Short mmCIF file of C-alpha atoms in Angstrom, two decimals:
data_model
loop_
_atom_site.label_atom_id
_atom_site.label_comp_id
_atom_site.label_asym_id
_atom_site.label_seq_id
_atom_site.Cartn_x
_atom_site.Cartn_y
_atom_site.Cartn_z
CA UNK A 12 106.06 65.49 118.68
CA UNK A 13 105.88 63.94 122.20
CA UNK A 14 101.67 63.98 121.84
CA UNK A 15 101.63 60.46 119.19
CA UNK A 16 104.79 58.58 121.30
CA UNK A 17 103.33 55.36 122.48
CA UNK A 18 104.40 52.38 123.97
CA UNK A 19 102.24 50.53 121.39
CA UNK A 20 105.18 49.58 118.82
CA UNK A 21 108.00 48.48 121.29
CA UNK A 22 110.64 47.08 119.65
CA UNK A 23 111.14 43.76 122.23
CA UNK A 24 108.56 41.40 120.71
CA UNK A 25 108.22 38.34 121.86
CA UNK A 26 109.67 34.83 120.86
CA UNK A 27 106.94 33.11 118.73
CA UNK A 28 108.35 29.98 120.67
CA UNK A 29 106.85 31.18 124.03
CA UNK A 30 103.92 32.73 122.05
CA UNK A 31 103.32 29.43 120.51
CA UNK A 32 104.07 27.24 124.06
CA UNK A 33 101.78 29.16 126.02
CA UNK A 34 98.94 29.23 123.56
CA UNK A 35 99.39 25.55 123.40
CA UNK A 36 99.27 25.65 127.26
CA UNK A 37 96.19 27.77 127.24
CA UNK A 38 94.66 25.09 125.01
CA UNK A 39 94.86 22.09 126.87
CA UNK A 40 94.19 23.94 129.75
CA UNK A 41 90.73 25.01 128.25
CA UNK A 42 90.34 21.17 127.10
CA UNK A 43 91.51 20.06 130.56
CA UNK A 44 88.79 22.05 132.67
CA UNK A 45 86.36 20.77 130.02
CA UNK A 46 86.67 17.91 130.30
CA UNK A 47 87.11 17.64 134.24
CA UNK A 48 83.79 20.08 134.04
CA UNK A 49 81.68 17.42 131.77
CA UNK A 50 83.48 14.50 133.91
CA UNK A 51 81.78 16.64 137.27
CA UNK A 52 78.14 16.22 137.00
CA UNK A 53 78.23 19.37 138.09
CA UNK A 54 75.86 21.23 135.42
CA UNK A 55 72.97 18.63 134.44
CA UNK A 56 73.97 16.25 132.54
CA UNK A 57 74.96 16.40 128.92
CA UNK A 58 75.05 20.45 129.31
CA UNK A 59 78.96 20.27 128.75
CA UNK A 60 79.02 17.11 127.01
CA UNK A 61 82.85 15.73 126.78
CA UNK A 62 84.95 17.38 123.55
CA UNK A 63 85.12 13.61 121.90
CA UNK A 64 81.36 13.69 122.05
CA UNK A 65 81.17 17.66 120.23
CA UNK A 66 84.20 16.56 117.92
CA UNK A 67 81.80 13.52 116.78
CA UNK A 68 79.19 15.28 116.29
CA UNK A 69 80.81 17.95 114.14
CA UNK A 70 82.09 15.41 112.03
CA UNK A 71 78.72 14.00 112.22
CA UNK A 72 76.96 17.34 111.21
CA UNK A 73 79.69 18.29 108.59
CA UNK A 74 78.68 15.14 106.08
CA UNK A 75 75.29 15.49 106.71
CA UNK A 76 73.41 16.56 103.14
CA UNK A 77 70.79 18.86 105.50
CA UNK A 78 73.22 20.36 107.55
CA UNK A 79 74.69 22.01 104.11
CA UNK A 80 70.90 22.68 102.93
CA UNK A 81 70.05 24.30 105.57
CA UNK A 82 73.79 26.50 105.57
CA UNK A 83 73.11 27.21 102.06
CA UNK A 84 69.62 28.59 102.91
CA UNK A 85 71.11 31.33 105.65
CA UNK A 86 74.13 31.69 103.21
CA UNK A 87 71.65 32.62 100.76
CA UNK A 88 69.63 34.89 103.20
CA UNK A 89 72.88 36.62 104.44
CA UNK A 90 74.18 37.69 100.75
CA UNK A 91 70.51 38.82 100.17
CA UNK A 92 70.33 40.75 102.99
CA UNK A 93 73.76 42.01 102.49
CA UNK A 94 73.22 43.32 98.69
CA UNK A 95 70.29 45.18 99.53
CA UNK A 96 71.72 46.57 102.93
CA UNK A 97 74.21 47.87 101.26
CA UNK A 98 73.24 49.05 98.27
CA UNK A 99 70.64 50.83 100.15
CA UNK A 100 73.28 52.03 103.05
CA UNK A 101 75.89 53.04 100.01
CA UNK A 102 73.39 55.33 97.87
CA UNK A 103 72.53 56.87 101.20
CA UNK A 104 75.77 57.58 102.88
CA UNK A 105 76.98 59.01 99.22
CA UNK A 106 73.97 61.15 99.29
CA UNK A 107 74.64 62.22 103.06
CA UNK A 108 78.23 62.41 102.77
CA UNK A 109 78.07 64.21 99.52
CA UNK A 110 76.13 67.19 101.19
CA UNK A 111 76.63 68.75 104.09
CA UNK A 112 72.95 70.47 104.84
CA UNK A 113 71.79 66.49 103.92
CA UNK A 114 74.02 65.52 106.45
CA UNK A 115 73.18 67.04 108.80
CA UNK A 116 69.52 66.97 108.20
CA UNK A 117 68.98 62.98 107.97
CA UNK A 118 72.73 61.46 109.81
CA UNK A 119 72.36 62.13 113.42
CA UNK A 120 68.54 59.87 112.55
CA UNK A 121 71.34 57.43 111.18
CA UNK A 122 72.90 57.87 114.29
CA UNK A 123 70.06 57.51 116.65
CA UNK A 124 68.72 54.61 115.18
CA UNK A 125 71.86 52.57 114.10
CA UNK A 126 72.71 51.35 117.83
CA UNK A 127 69.54 50.22 118.67
CA UNK A 128 68.33 46.41 118.96
CA UNK A 129 67.38 45.45 114.88
CA UNK A 130 65.50 42.39 116.60
CA UNK A 131 62.59 43.93 117.57
CA UNK A 132 61.41 45.06 114.13
CA UNK A 133 60.80 41.60 113.64
CA UNK A 134 56.69 41.55 114.41
CA UNK A 135 56.90 44.44 111.54
CA UNK A 136 58.87 42.76 108.68
CA UNK A 137 56.67 39.34 109.62
CA UNK A 138 53.61 41.29 108.57
CA UNK A 139 55.45 43.44 105.65
CA UNK A 140 57.10 40.31 104.21
CA UNK A 141 55.67 37.34 105.51
CA UNK A 142 57.42 34.39 107.86
CA UNK A 143 59.32 32.63 104.95
CA UNK A 144 63.08 33.93 103.63
CA UNK A 145 62.25 37.65 103.22
CA UNK A 146 61.63 38.27 106.98
CA UNK A 147 64.98 36.92 107.76
CA UNK A 148 66.33 39.07 104.67
CA UNK A 149 65.02 41.86 105.47
CA UNK A 150 65.87 41.72 109.32
CA UNK A 151 69.24 41.16 107.76
CA UNK A 152 68.92 44.54 105.21
CA UNK A 153 68.05 46.44 108.10
CA UNK A 154 70.77 45.49 110.16
CA UNK A 155 73.90 45.87 107.49
CA UNK A 156 72.01 49.38 106.34
CA UNK A 157 73.34 51.25 109.16
CA UNK A 158 76.95 50.56 109.26
CA UNK A 159 77.08 50.76 105.39
CA UNK A 160 75.52 54.42 105.46
CA UNK A 161 77.47 55.46 108.45
CA UNK A 162 80.93 54.71 106.94
CA UNK A 163 79.92 55.81 103.71
CA UNK A 164 79.39 59.15 104.46
CA UNK A 165 81.73 59.12 106.94
CA UNK A 166 84.74 58.63 104.01
CA UNK A 167 82.56 61.23 101.59
CA UNK A 168 83.72 63.89 104.28
CA UNK A 169 87.48 62.23 104.42
CA UNK A 170 87.68 62.29 100.45
CA UNK A 171 90.30 64.93 99.39
CA UNK A 172 89.34 68.09 98.62
CA UNK A 173 91.59 68.05 95.25
CA UNK A 174 90.38 64.88 93.99
CA UNK A 175 86.70 66.87 93.69
CA UNK A 176 88.69 69.75 91.97
CA UNK A 177 89.99 67.72 89.58
CA UNK A 178 87.05 65.58 88.57
CA UNK A 179 85.20 69.27 87.99
CA UNK A 180 88.07 70.78 86.25
CA UNK A 181 87.59 67.87 84.09
CA UNK A 182 83.68 68.53 83.31
CA UNK A 183 82.83 64.69 84.95
CA UNK A 184 78.96 63.87 85.04
CA UNK A 185 77.69 62.96 88.35
CA UNK A 186 77.52 59.36 87.51
CA UNK A 187 81.07 59.85 86.81
CA UNK A 188 82.45 61.69 89.78
CA UNK A 189 80.99 58.92 91.83
CA UNK A 190 82.01 55.85 89.78
CA UNK A 191 86.02 57.84 88.84
CA UNK A 192 86.54 59.66 91.89
CA UNK A 193 84.22 59.15 95.00
CA UNK A 194 83.81 55.35 95.11
CA UNK A 195 87.62 54.61 94.40
CA UNK A 196 88.38 57.44 97.53
CA UNK A 197 86.23 55.42 100.26
CA UNK A 198 86.65 52.66 99.45
CA UNK A 199 88.41 51.44 102.51
CA UNK A 200 85.58 53.24 104.86
CA UNK A 201 83.15 51.37 102.17
CA UNK A 202 84.37 48.41 102.76
CA UNK A 203 85.16 48.76 106.81
CA UNK A 204 81.24 49.45 106.80
CA UNK A 205 80.41 46.12 104.69
CA UNK A 206 82.36 44.30 107.76
CA UNK A 207 80.36 45.62 110.47
CA UNK A 208 77.33 45.59 107.89
CA UNK A 209 78.27 41.59 107.41
CA UNK A 210 78.62 40.77 110.95
CA UNK A 211 75.77 42.31 111.92
CA UNK A 212 73.55 41.13 108.77
CA UNK A 213 74.65 37.30 109.76
CA UNK A 214 73.42 38.16 113.17
CA UNK A 215 69.99 39.40 112.28
CA UNK A 216 68.88 36.66 109.80
CA UNK A 217 69.81 33.73 112.70
CA UNK A 218 68.22 35.44 115.27
CA UNK A 219 65.37 35.78 112.85
CA UNK A 220 65.35 32.21 112.30
CA UNK A 221 65.78 31.19 115.78
CA UNK A 222 62.59 33.23 116.63
CA UNK A 223 60.35 32.18 113.53
CA UNK A 224 61.21 29.41 110.69
CA UNK A 225 61.47 26.12 109.27
CA UNK A 226 65.06 26.54 108.32
CA UNK A 227 68.26 28.04 108.15
CA UNK A 228 71.22 27.36 110.42
CA UNK A 229 68.94 29.67 113.67
CA UNK A 230 66.28 27.01 112.56
CA UNK A 231 68.96 23.95 113.23
CA UNK A 232 69.92 25.40 116.15
CA UNK A 233 66.93 25.83 117.47
CA UNK A 234 65.52 22.06 116.73
CA UNK A 235 68.96 21.24 118.93
CA UNK A 236 67.44 22.89 121.71
CA UNK A 237 63.86 21.26 121.69
CA UNK A 238 65.22 17.60 121.54
CA UNK A 239 68.37 18.83 124.20
CA UNK A 240 70.53 17.72 121.59
CA UNK A 241 74.00 20.00 123.08
CA UNK A 242 76.53 17.69 121.31
CA UNK A 243 74.59 18.80 118.21
CA UNK A 244 74.11 22.62 118.91
CA UNK A 245 78.13 22.87 120.48
CA UNK A 246 78.51 21.63 116.55
CA UNK A 247 76.60 24.69 115.10
CA UNK A 248 77.50 27.20 117.07
CA UNK A 249 81.14 26.03 116.57
CA UNK A 250 80.57 25.86 112.71
CA UNK A 251 79.05 29.62 112.82
CA UNK A 252 81.74 31.36 114.89
CA UNK A 253 84.28 29.95 113.11
CA UNK A 254 82.46 30.89 109.60
CA UNK A 255 81.45 34.26 110.61
CA UNK A 256 85.33 34.92 112.33
CA UNK A 257 87.28 33.45 108.66
CA UNK A 258 84.65 36.00 106.73
CA UNK A 259 85.43 38.95 109.14
CA UNK A 260 89.24 39.02 108.95
CA UNK A 261 88.82 38.15 105.01
CA UNK A 262 87.09 40.97 104.78
CA UNK A 263 89.32 42.92 107.52
CA UNK A 264 92.31 42.17 104.86
CA UNK A 265 90.53 44.25 101.81
CA UNK A 266 91.29 47.15 103.93
CA UNK A 267 94.29 46.66 105.32
CA UNK A 268 96.94 49.76 104.86
CA UNK A 269 98.82 48.00 101.32
CA UNK A 270 96.08 47.78 99.79
CA UNK A 271 95.02 51.61 100.53
CA UNK A 272 98.43 52.38 98.04
CA UNK A 273 97.44 53.19 94.51
CA UNK B 10 70.17 85.70 114.09
CA UNK B 11 70.18 85.01 110.74
CA UNK B 12 73.28 82.59 111.36
CA UNK B 13 71.41 80.84 114.09
CA UNK B 14 68.21 80.30 111.28
CA UNK B 15 70.77 79.01 109.02
CA UNK B 16 72.28 76.68 111.66
CA UNK B 17 69.13 74.90 112.51
CA UNK B 18 67.90 74.99 109.34
CA UNK B 19 69.26 71.20 108.27
CA UNK B 20 67.32 70.21 111.28
CA UNK B 21 63.84 71.45 110.75
CA UNK B 22 64.15 70.00 107.54
CA UNK B 23 64.87 67.20 109.02
CA UNK B 24 62.51 66.58 111.32
CA UNK B 25 60.00 68.35 108.41
CA UNK B 26 60.56 65.56 106.51
CA UNK B 27 59.76 63.06 109.17
CA UNK B 28 56.47 64.62 109.91
CA UNK B 29 56.16 64.64 106.03
CA UNK B 30 56.85 60.89 105.37
CA UNK B 31 54.31 60.30 108.57
CA UNK B 32 51.54 62.28 106.99
CA UNK B 33 52.12 60.62 103.70
CA UNK B 34 51.49 57.26 105.32
CA UNK B 35 48.78 57.86 107.30
CA UNK B 36 46.92 59.31 103.69
CA UNK B 37 48.18 56.11 101.81
CA UNK B 38 46.64 53.93 104.90
CA UNK B 39 43.17 56.30 105.14
CA UNK B 40 43.50 56.08 101.23
CA UNK B 41 44.28 52.09 101.07
CA UNK B 42 46.75 52.37 99.08
CA UNK B 43 48.80 50.69 102.49
CA UNK B 44 47.61 47.77 103.94
CA UNK B 45 46.27 49.20 107.55
CA UNK B 46 46.54 45.27 108.45
CA UNK B 47 50.14 45.59 108.44
CA UNK B 48 50.89 49.26 108.95
CA UNK B 49 48.97 50.72 111.74
CA UNK B 50 48.36 54.62 110.85
CA UNK B 51 50.73 56.74 112.77
CA UNK B 52 47.54 58.48 114.35
CA UNK B 53 46.62 54.91 116.40
CA UNK B 54 50.00 54.45 116.38
CA UNK B 55 50.71 57.86 118.86
CA UNK B 56 47.25 56.77 120.72
CA UNK B 57 48.70 53.75 121.93
CA UNK B 58 51.66 55.51 123.49
CA UNK B 59 49.21 56.00 126.46
CA UNK B 60 47.68 53.06 126.62
CA UNK B 61 50.67 51.01 126.49
CA UNK B 62 52.32 53.02 129.50
CA UNK B 63 49.51 52.68 131.69
CA UNK B 64 48.33 49.19 130.64
CA UNK B 65 51.39 47.51 130.14
CA UNK B 66 53.32 48.14 133.69
CA UNK B 67 56.14 49.96 131.51
CA UNK B 68 57.93 51.51 134.75
CA UNK B 69 58.53 48.13 136.10
CA UNK B 70 59.57 46.93 132.67
CA UNK B 71 61.75 49.21 132.28
CA UNK B 72 63.44 49.03 135.69
CA UNK B 73 63.91 45.50 134.84
CA UNK B 74 65.51 46.26 131.58
CA UNK B 75 67.80 48.81 133.50
CA UNK B 76 68.42 46.36 136.00
CA UNK B 77 69.43 43.89 134.01
CA UNK B 78 71.43 45.83 132.04
CA UNK B 79 73.03 47.35 135.07
CA UNK B 80 73.96 43.81 136.06
CA UNK B 81 75.81 43.38 132.77
CA UNK B 82 77.55 46.33 132.89
CA UNK B 83 78.79 45.73 136.20
CA UNK B 84 80.17 41.86 135.24
CA UNK B 85 81.76 43.48 132.05
CA UNK B 86 83.90 46.30 133.74
CA UNK B 87 84.87 43.56 136.64
CA UNK B 88 85.97 41.09 134.17
CA UNK B 89 86.93 43.37 130.86
CA UNK B 90 88.69 46.14 132.32
CA UNK B 91 91.07 43.68 134.45
CA UNK B 92 91.65 41.49 131.51
CA UNK B 93 92.53 44.57 129.55
CA UNK B 94 95.09 45.05 132.60
CA UNK B 95 96.66 41.86 132.51
CA UNK B 96 97.37 41.84 129.02
CA UNK B 97 99.26 44.87 129.09
CA UNK B 98 101.10 43.61 131.82
CA UNK B 99 102.44 40.14 130.18
CA UNK B 100 103.17 40.64 126.87
CA UNK B 101 103.41 37.25 125.56
CA UNK B 102 100.36 36.60 127.06
CA UNK B 103 98.71 39.56 124.80
CA UNK B 104 100.64 38.37 121.88
CA UNK B 105 99.02 35.12 122.36
CA UNK B 106 95.46 36.05 123.28
CA UNK B 107 95.02 39.61 121.55
CA UNK B 108 93.62 37.97 118.50
CA UNK B 109 91.56 35.71 120.16
CA UNK B 110 90.05 38.11 121.86
CA UNK B 111 89.10 40.35 118.57
CA UNK B 112 87.78 37.28 117.16
CA UNK B 113 85.55 36.67 120.46
CA UNK B 114 84.18 40.54 119.35
CA UNK B 115 83.39 39.79 115.87
CA UNK B 116 81.91 36.53 116.58
CA UNK B 117 77.88 36.32 115.90
CA UNK B 118 77.60 35.56 120.06
CA UNK B 119 74.04 35.72 120.58
CA UNK B 120 73.20 33.18 118.68
CA UNK B 121 74.55 30.55 121.38
CA UNK B 122 71.09 32.15 123.52
CA UNK B 123 69.77 28.15 123.50
CA UNK B 124 73.00 27.18 125.39
CA UNK B 125 72.83 29.58 128.42
CA UNK B 126 68.55 28.95 128.12
CA UNK B 127 69.88 25.43 129.38
CA UNK B 128 72.34 26.23 131.63
CA UNK B 129 70.21 29.21 133.58
CA UNK B 130 67.00 28.42 132.34
CA UNK B 131 64.49 31.17 131.21
CA UNK B 132 65.44 34.17 133.18
CA UNK B 133 66.86 37.21 134.08
CA UNK B 134 70.03 35.48 134.44
CA UNK B 135 70.14 33.98 131.15
CA UNK B 136 69.91 37.67 129.66
CA UNK B 137 72.38 38.89 131.67
CA UNK B 138 75.04 36.56 130.74
CA UNK B 139 74.44 36.71 127.11
CA UNK B 140 74.93 40.99 127.68
CA UNK B 141 78.21 40.07 129.36
CA UNK B 142 79.52 37.78 127.09
CA UNK B 143 78.95 40.04 124.01
CA UNK B 144 80.09 43.23 126.00
CA UNK B 145 82.93 42.17 127.97
CA UNK B 146 85.41 41.63 124.33
CA UNK B 147 85.50 45.28 123.44
CA UNK B 148 86.03 46.82 127.08
CA UNK B 149 89.23 44.35 127.35
CA UNK B 150 90.55 45.06 124.07
CA UNK B 151 89.78 48.78 124.91
CA UNK B 152 91.74 48.99 128.21
CA UNK B 153 94.64 47.19 126.33
CA UNK B 154 94.22 50.30 124.25
CA UNK B 155 94.19 52.84 126.45
CA UNK B 156 97.00 51.50 129.01
CA UNK B 157 99.48 50.42 125.42
CA UNK B 158 98.51 54.35 124.65
CA UNK B 159 100.15 56.12 127.71
CA UNK B 160 102.30 58.42 126.31
CA UNK B 161 106.09 57.49 127.33
CA UNK B 162 107.26 60.87 128.99
CA UNK B 163 104.03 60.01 131.67
CA UNK B 164 105.76 56.43 132.18
CA UNK B 165 108.90 57.83 132.39
CA UNK B 166 107.94 60.98 135.14
CA UNK B 167 106.87 58.07 137.00
CA UNK B 168 109.63 56.29 137.14
CA UNK B 169 112.14 58.98 138.13
CA UNK B 170 110.15 59.36 140.91
CA UNK B 171 110.68 56.10 141.73
CA UNK B 172 107.04 55.18 141.70
CA UNK B 173 106.23 51.37 142.70
CA UNK B 174 104.56 49.34 140.45
CA UNK B 175 101.19 49.98 142.38
CA UNK B 176 101.47 53.85 142.39
CA UNK B 177 102.57 53.95 138.58
CA UNK B 178 99.22 51.89 137.73
CA UNK B 179 96.72 53.87 140.24
CA UNK B 180 99.04 57.20 139.39
CA UNK B 181 99.80 57.11 135.75
CA UNK B 182 98.65 54.64 133.61
CA UNK B 183 95.05 54.20 135.09
CA UNK B 184 94.33 58.36 134.69
CA UNK B 185 95.64 58.42 131.02
CA UNK B 186 93.92 55.68 129.91
CA UNK B 187 90.07 56.21 131.59
CA UNK B 188 88.97 57.82 128.52
CA UNK B 189 90.33 54.71 126.25
CA UNK B 190 88.57 52.86 128.72
CA UNK B 191 85.18 54.44 128.63
CA UNK B 192 84.89 54.57 125.05
CA UNK B 193 85.22 50.67 125.88
CA UNK B 194 82.57 50.56 128.13
CA UNK B 195 79.84 51.83 126.25
CA UNK B 196 80.66 50.34 123.21
CA UNK B 197 80.88 46.75 125.87
CA UNK B 198 77.24 48.60 127.27
CA UNK B 199 75.56 49.23 123.92
CA UNK B 200 76.38 45.80 122.59
CA UNK B 201 75.21 44.37 126.31
CA UNK B 202 71.82 46.33 125.61
CA UNK B 203 71.09 45.52 122.28
CA UNK B 204 71.94 41.98 122.87
CA UNK B 205 69.48 41.95 125.97
CA UNK B 206 66.35 43.89 124.66
CA UNK B 207 66.74 41.59 121.44
CA UNK B 208 66.72 38.40 123.90
CA UNK B 209 63.85 39.91 125.83
CA UNK B 210 62.04 39.85 122.65
CA UNK B 211 63.20 36.39 121.55
CA UNK B 212 62.77 34.56 125.07
CA UNK B 213 59.58 36.48 125.46
CA UNK B 214 61.13 36.81 129.29
CA UNK B 215 61.39 40.18 131.44
CA UNK B 216 61.34 44.22 130.22
CA UNK B 217 60.80 46.36 126.86
CA UNK B 218 61.78 43.70 124.86
CA UNK B 219 59.33 40.99 126.29
CA UNK B 220 56.48 43.67 126.01
CA UNK B 221 56.90 43.84 121.79
CA UNK B 222 56.83 39.86 121.81
CA UNK B 223 53.45 40.11 124.03
CA UNK B 224 52.11 42.86 122.21
CA UNK B 225 52.54 41.19 118.41
CA UNK B 226 51.62 38.27 119.55
CA UNK B 227 48.08 39.55 120.68
CA UNK B 228 48.11 41.33 116.57
CA UNK B 229 47.81 44.71 118.73
CA UNK B 230 49.52 45.63 115.49
CA UNK B 231 49.31 49.98 116.86
CA UNK B 232 50.56 49.02 120.44
CA UNK B 233 53.17 46.84 118.55
CA UNK B 234 54.65 49.77 116.71
CA UNK B 235 53.77 52.04 119.60
CA UNK B 236 56.43 49.43 121.69
CA UNK B 237 59.15 49.37 119.72
CA UNK B 238 58.98 53.42 118.78
CA UNK B 239 59.46 53.69 122.71
CA UNK B 240 62.39 51.01 122.86
CA UNK B 241 63.76 52.93 120.29
CA UNK B 242 63.30 56.38 122.07
CA UNK B 243 64.71 54.64 125.26
CA UNK B 244 67.87 53.46 123.55
CA UNK B 245 68.15 56.81 121.87
CA UNK B 246 68.30 58.89 124.84
CA UNK B 247 70.12 56.07 126.93
CA UNK B 248 72.79 56.36 124.11
CA UNK B 249 73.07 60.10 124.39
CA UNK B 250 73.08 60.24 127.86
CA UNK B 251 76.10 57.56 127.10
CA UNK B 252 77.74 60.07 124.33
CA UNK B 253 77.38 62.97 126.82
CA UNK B 254 79.00 61.31 129.71
CA UNK B 255 81.83 59.77 128.02
CA UNK B 256 82.68 64.20 126.13
CA UNK B 257 83.03 65.35 129.69
CA UNK B 258 85.04 62.83 130.26
CA UNK B 259 87.18 64.25 128.05
CA UNK B 260 86.62 67.75 127.75
CA UNK B 261 89.77 67.92 125.40
CA UNK B 262 87.88 66.80 122.64
#
């Protein structure tokens, strides 16, 4: 059909050598511009430190046990948040996706609340869960809940009706229907929801740590800011971005088409 | 009549559940089952609405947040759309950096706000720049997607009419890509506004986000909850308006 003809997948793909050369050129260009800005004094001193200083700070950071302690705290909070938020989101999504009536009754509220800034709920979380890890986990869980719930509900509506009929004809119980039919069928949307949920849970936890905490990577960033230790701030940001992007890509791999085949 | 009633039944049940939950919460707080110093009675929160609107200069705060959002949106469109066009035009560049742009979209960039505080100070500029940084990648990617998905037959028609590259872009590519570009702009604006309001709260500066922080620091619980509800309401209305505009732009859907 003409409707589906696009020029996305043109057979002409550039040679790998040209792509790698351009990438190298871009990286070198950014580094040269960075060094020129660092040496020019255009910005306040040390706002853009030399890349050598940043690399040194990065090495110092990576061999510092204190950093890994804080990394562990944040990682624990994010995992707990994801476990709570994703479990609640999965349950809500299954329920809303399984019943057209419930979906139409409650999903508009989820859809409306999903894109609101969750960090503004932090004062409520502090009141309810205290100033320590509990409020950070709650922030992350609240953030992760929405993408998982909406993605699961959407996935449930896409489940092949034949699979559901097969399950019913075998007289499966509700629990068996969930574990044997629905969950395997909605694996990809659930994983996509988890990937989005993971991303927003990281943001929720880290922002909460920058606002009020005495441990974690968000706290470390604010400490670096308070000391005006810019190389360390860049180093922490680099590590956080690298870990988040790598984990996001890893979760993305799980949803690639080859995994969909049964 | 009965069909229309059946159509509205889920919405009515949804609204009734919400009201029922608020009523239960009110009763639980009044009975002492829920600490009123953690969750104020919903009736107090509703009563606080009028107070925060009159006493906390809501119109001015709203205008401030809206202006920051507008600033970020203009920057996002000015940088994101041309960047997408550049990637579309240059295949090698696209293959080289598309995954980088996608990684940028996935990174928790908002954590870099202390860095922006150092560069731009505790000012509206920091907030606008954070909004811009968090919203530009989706616009670039969606612009590229929209341009790339232009039907081959339309491009061929343009070629057969011997359109210049500029005409081809203005008369064929851009009109075909506008709906997808708008999806990108909507996404970018949503990300930008989430970060703008969030940052106002975090750095205690600016409009609606700062209001929540100020009321929380004053330990004005009912006011804090009312302000949160107000910001949520404003966000919901804004996103609904954006969705309507998007649907209006693509009437075929």
